[in-house]
């Protein structure tokens, strides 16, 4: 969606499962290269290749990816303070500033990957479903965000922005869930987007959603794609 609007986008995949990497590869994203070596997100977290970012190739591509690989699992035991120093370096900040948007994907569980994503983030978007574990996870996320602000690793963080995910409009419990969350938004306890995603909206990859890019009559045939489009418009409203 962002690329179709003429924006230069970088994906940073901090989830060992690599779902973002798979999606970006399908969308024909260019890997970030240096001396013909692919630079992964694990390389960045370890600080081992940051000097090479000054001569990174393919930075002219409108869609790039720092991909996930199996080495992200080893990163789980690293000292997060050292990682924070790498991520807050001017060199890395200058590299990120060559992009209009950097989209960071982390695992849903709290760990070094999520800490790293929060250290880099200007805005935190958290999809939640109508279940106890998902809602309690938001409370844990807010606690972690508070810790990161207190340590001055990222003072830009505010309340997370919530996406209501896998919502069925014909289910009374989901309707109540949405109403309750929107009331929390009105009380400023959370920032909750008005556009809920229907069940299975995010299962297919972007290339299977022509509604994201087209504005013809076919858009009504893809309810999930249309809802994602509406959500993206809401997320980017007012942003350059």
Short mmCIF file of C-alpha atoms in Angstrom, two decimals:
data_model
loop_
_atom_site.label_atom_id
_atom_site.label_comp_id
_atom_site.label_asym_id
_atom_site.label_seq_id
_atom_site.Cartn_x
_atom_site.Cartn_y
_atom_site.Cartn_z
CA UNK A 1 0.00 0.00 0.00
CA UNK A 2 2.70 2.50 1.01
CA UNK A 3 4.81 1.64 -2.02
CA UNK A 4 1.82 2.26 -4.29
CA UNK A 5 1.64 5.77 -2.82
CA UNK A 6 5.18 6.50 -3.97
CA UNK A 7 6.76 5.91 -0.56
CA UNK A 8 10.12 4.24 -0.02
CA UNK A 9 9.60 1.42 2.48
CA UNK A 10 11.97 -0.75 4.50
CA UNK A 11 10.82 -3.91 6.26
CA UNK A 12 12.75 -5.05 9.35
CA UNK A 13 11.81 -8.59 10.33
CA UNK A 14 12.63 -9.29 13.98
CA UNK A 15 10.45 -12.40 14.24
CA UNK A 16 12.32 -15.72 13.79
CA UNK A 17 9.21 -17.12 12.09
CA UNK A 18 9.96 -14.79 9.18
CA UNK A 19 6.41 -14.06 8.02
CA UNK A 20 7.30 -10.50 7.02
CA UNK A 21 10.32 -11.74 5.09
CA UNK A 22 8.13 -14.16 3.14
CA UNK A 23 5.57 -11.45 2.39
CA UNK A 24 8.17 -8.93 1.27
CA UNK A 25 9.93 -11.47 -0.95
CA UNK A 26 6.58 -12.20 -2.62
CA UNK A 27 6.16 -8.44 -3.08
CA UNK A 28 9.60 -8.41 -4.78
CA UNK A 29 11.39 -6.43 -2.08
CA UNK A 30 15.12 -5.89 -2.58
CA UNK A 31 17.37 -7.34 0.15
CA UNK A 32 19.79 -4.86 1.69
CA UNK A 33 23.22 -5.81 0.38
CA UNK A 34 26.78 -4.87 1.17
CA UNK A 35 29.63 -6.30 -0.91
CA UNK A 36 27.03 -8.66 -2.40
CA UNK A 37 26.28 -10.07 1.06
CA UNK A 38 22.69 -9.92 2.27
CA UNK A 39 22.43 -7.97 5.53
CA UNK A 40 19.86 -9.53 7.86
CA UNK A 41 18.08 -8.08 10.86
CA UNK A 42 20.26 -10.28 13.11
CA UNK A 43 23.38 -8.65 11.63
CA UNK A 44 22.01 -5.24 12.55
CA UNK A 45 21.11 -6.29 16.09
CA UNK A 46 24.60 -7.64 16.69
CA UNK A 47 26.20 -4.50 15.27
CA UNK A 48 28.47 -6.68 13.10
CA UNK A 49 27.66 -5.01 9.79
CA UNK A 50 26.62 -1.48 10.69
CA UNK A 51 29.74 0.09 9.18
CA UNK A 52 28.85 -1.57 5.89
CA UNK A 53 25.52 0.26 5.79
CA UNK A 54 27.38 3.34 4.61
CA UNK A 55 28.09 1.51 1.36
CA UNK A 56 24.94 -0.60 1.28
CA UNK A 57 23.74 -1.41 -2.21
CA UNK A 58 20.19 -1.31 -3.59
CA UNK A 59 19.18 1.62 -1.39
CA UNK A 60 17.46 3.15 -4.40
CA UNK A 61 14.84 0.39 -4.41
CA UNK A 62 11.40 1.54 -3.27
CA UNK A 63 10.87 -1.63 -1.20
CA UNK A 64 13.69 -3.17 0.84
CA UNK A 65 13.98 -5.84 3.51
CA UNK A 66 16.31 -6.65 6.39
CA UNK A 67 15.25 -10.27 6.52
CA UNK A 68 14.84 -12.72 9.36
CA UNK A 69 16.81 -15.94 9.52
CA UNK A 70 17.56 -18.68 12.04
CA UNK A 71 20.30 -16.61 13.71
CA UNK A 72 17.59 -14.43 15.30
CA UNK A 73 17.00 -17.29 17.73
CA UNK A 74 20.58 -16.93 19.05
CA UNK A 75 20.03 -13.21 19.53
CA UNK A 76 17.44 -13.98 22.24
CA UNK A 77 20.17 -14.37 24.86
CA UNK A 78 22.17 -11.22 24.01
CA UNK A 79 22.55 -8.25 26.35
CA UNK A 80 19.71 -5.90 25.42
CA UNK A 81 21.66 -2.85 26.62
CA UNK A 82 24.36 -3.55 24.05
CA UNK A 83 21.73 -4.05 21.37
CA UNK A 84 20.15 -0.71 22.30
CA UNK A 85 23.52 1.00 21.75
CA UNK A 86 23.75 -0.47 18.23
CA UNK A 87 20.21 0.54 17.35
CA UNK A 88 20.61 4.09 18.67
CA UNK A 89 23.82 4.75 16.72
CA UNK A 90 23.83 7.74 14.35
CA UNK A 91 25.01 5.50 11.53
CA UNK A 92 21.98 3.26 11.75
CA UNK A 93 19.64 6.25 12.19
CA UNK A 94 21.06 7.83 9.03
CA UNK A 95 20.45 4.58 7.15
CA UNK A 96 16.83 4.38 8.34
CA UNK A 97 16.26 8.00 7.37
CA UNK A 98 16.82 7.11 3.71
CA UNK A 99 13.33 5.51 3.84
CA UNK A 100 9.93 7.18 4.21
CA UNK A 101 8.56 4.30 6.30
CA UNK A 102 10.22 1.47 8.22
CA UNK A 103 7.82 -1.32 9.09
CA UNK A 104 9.08 -3.56 11.90
CA UNK A 105 7.61 -6.97 12.68
CA UNK A 106 8.33 -8.65 16.01
CA UNK A 107 7.21 -11.85 17.68
CA UNK A 108 4.08 -11.43 19.85
CA UNK A 109 5.96 -12.59 22.95
CA UNK A 110 8.11 -10.22 25.01
CA UNK A 111 11.81 -10.73 24.38
CA UNK A 112 14.86 -9.12 22.80
CA UNK A 113 13.23 -8.93 19.39
CA UNK A 114 10.27 -7.01 20.76
CA UNK A 115 12.55 -4.78 22.83
CA UNK A 116 14.57 -3.97 19.71
CA UNK A 117 11.44 -3.11 17.74
CA UNK A 118 10.23 -0.81 20.50
CA UNK A 119 13.62 0.92 20.74
CA UNK A 120 13.36 1.80 17.04
CA UNK A 121 9.66 2.60 16.82
CA UNK A 122 7.96 5.96 16.43
CA UNK A 123 4.56 4.29 16.65
CA UNK A 124 3.55 0.87 17.96
CA UNK A 125 0.66 -0.90 16.24
CA UNK A 126 -0.62 -4.00 18.00
CA UNK A 127 -3.32 -6.28 16.52
CA UNK A 128 -5.43 -8.01 19.16
CA UNK A 129 -8.22 -10.54 19.02
CA UNK A 130 -11.19 -11.08 21.31
CA UNK A 131 -9.55 -13.38 23.82
CA UNK A 132 -8.07 -13.03 27.30
CA UNK A 133 -4.44 -13.79 26.36
CA UNK A 134 -4.43 -11.17 23.60
CA UNK A 135 -5.89 -8.45 25.81
CA UNK A 136 -3.55 -9.24 28.72
CA UNK A 137 -0.65 -9.11 26.27
CA UNK A 138 -1.45 -5.43 25.67
CA UNK A 139 -0.98 -4.73 29.39
CA UNK A 140 2.42 -6.45 29.27
CA UNK A 141 3.34 -4.44 26.18
CA UNK A 142 2.46 -1.15 27.89
CA UNK A 143 4.67 -2.15 30.86
CA UNK A 144 7.61 -2.89 28.56
CA UNK A 145 7.10 0.40 26.71
CA UNK A 146 7.20 2.21 30.05
CA UNK A 147 10.48 0.49 30.93
CA UNK A 148 12.06 1.48 27.63
CA UNK A 149 11.01 5.11 28.13
CA UNK A 150 12.34 5.09 31.70
CA UNK A 151 15.72 3.79 30.47
CA UNK A 152 15.67 6.55 27.80
CA UNK A 153 16.16 4.02 25.03
CA UNK A 154 13.15 5.53 23.25
CA UNK A 155 11.41 8.53 24.76
CA UNK A 156 9.07 8.90 21.74
CA UNK A 157 6.87 6.00 22.80
CA UNK A 158 3.30 6.69 23.87
CA UNK A 159 0.28 4.40 24.20
CA UNK A 160 0.12 1.59 21.61
CA UNK A 161 -2.26 1.84 18.68
CA UNK A 162 -4.63 -1.13 18.66
CA UNK A 163 -5.98 -2.94 15.60
CA UNK A 164 -9.05 -5.06 16.34
CA UNK A 165 -8.36 -8.27 14.43
CA UNK A 166 -10.41 -11.32 13.37
CA UNK A 167 -13.70 -9.60 14.19
CA UNK A 168 -16.99 -11.16 13.12
CA UNK A 169 -19.74 -8.57 12.78
CA UNK A 170 -22.41 -11.24 13.28
CA UNK A 171 -21.05 -12.28 16.69
CA UNK A 172 -22.45 -10.42 19.71
CA UNK A 173 -19.32 -10.97 21.81
CA UNK A 174 -17.16 -9.39 19.10
CA UNK A 175 -19.51 -6.40 18.86
CA UNK A 176 -19.24 -5.86 22.62
CA UNK A 177 -15.48 -6.30 22.46
CA UNK A 178 -15.20 -3.56 19.82
CA UNK A 179 -17.48 -1.25 21.80
CA UNK A 180 -15.46 -1.75 24.99
CA UNK A 181 -12.16 -1.10 23.21
CA UNK A 182 -13.47 2.05 21.52
CA UNK A 183 -14.62 3.32 24.94
CA UNK A 184 -11.05 2.86 26.19
CA UNK A 185 -9.93 4.90 23.19
CA UNK A 186 -12.34 7.69 24.19
CA UNK A 187 -10.85 7.64 27.69
CA UNK A 188 -7.33 7.99 26.19
CA UNK A 189 -6.24 4.76 27.86
CA UNK A 190 -5.43 3.30 24.46
CA UNK A 191 -5.40 4.43 20.86
CA UNK A 192 -7.80 2.12 19.00
CA UNK A 193 -8.31 2.32 15.25
CA UNK A 194 -11.93 2.58 14.13
CA UNK A 195 -11.51 0.02 11.34
CA UNK A 196 -11.72 -3.58 12.62
CA UNK A 197 -10.34 -6.36 10.46
CA UNK A 198 -12.71 -9.23 9.63
CA UNK A 199 -11.83 -12.82 10.37
CA UNK A 200 -9.02 -14.13 8.12
CA UNK A 201 -8.30 -10.63 6.73
CA UNK A 202 -4.55 -10.97 7.10
CA UNK A 203 -4.07 -14.63 6.23
CA UNK A 204 -3.42 -14.12 2.51
CA UNK A 205 -0.35 -12.31 1.26
CA UNK A 206 -0.52 -8.80 -0.18
CA UNK A 207 -0.22 -9.93 -3.78
CA UNK A 208 -3.53 -11.78 -3.41
CA UNK A 209 -5.33 -8.54 -2.50
CA UNK A 210 -5.85 -6.59 -5.73
CA UNK A 211 -8.18 -4.35 -3.74
CA UNK A 212 -5.13 -2.80 -2.08
CA UNK A 213 -4.04 -1.22 -5.34
CA UNK A 214 -7.08 -1.07 -7.61
CA UNK A 215 -10.05 1.25 -7.39
CA UNK A 216 -12.41 -0.48 -9.81
CA UNK A 217 -15.57 -2.47 -9.23
CA UNK A 218 -13.58 -5.53 -8.21
CA UNK A 219 -12.82 -3.88 -4.88
CA UNK A 220 -16.26 -4.83 -3.55
CA UNK A 221 -15.51 -8.48 -4.26
CA UNK A 222 -12.69 -8.59 -1.76
CA UNK A 223 -14.09 -7.56 1.61
CA UNK A 224 -10.95 -8.44 3.52
CA UNK A 225 -8.72 -6.51 1.13
CA UNK A 226 -11.05 -3.51 1.24
CA UNK A 227 -11.00 -3.48 5.04
CA UNK A 228 -7.20 -3.63 5.08
CA UNK A 229 -7.15 -0.73 2.62
CA UNK A 230 -9.44 1.28 4.91
CA UNK A 231 -7.21 0.50 7.88
CA UNK A 232 -4.07 1.59 6.02
CA UNK A 233 -5.76 4.85 5.07
CA UNK A 234 -6.65 5.40 8.73
CA UNK A 235 -3.13 4.56 9.93
CA UNK A 236 -1.44 6.89 7.43
CA UNK A 237 -3.93 9.75 7.69
CA UNK A 238 -2.11 12.97 8.43
CA UNK A 239 1.32 11.39 7.86
CA UNK A 240 3.62 12.60 5.09
#
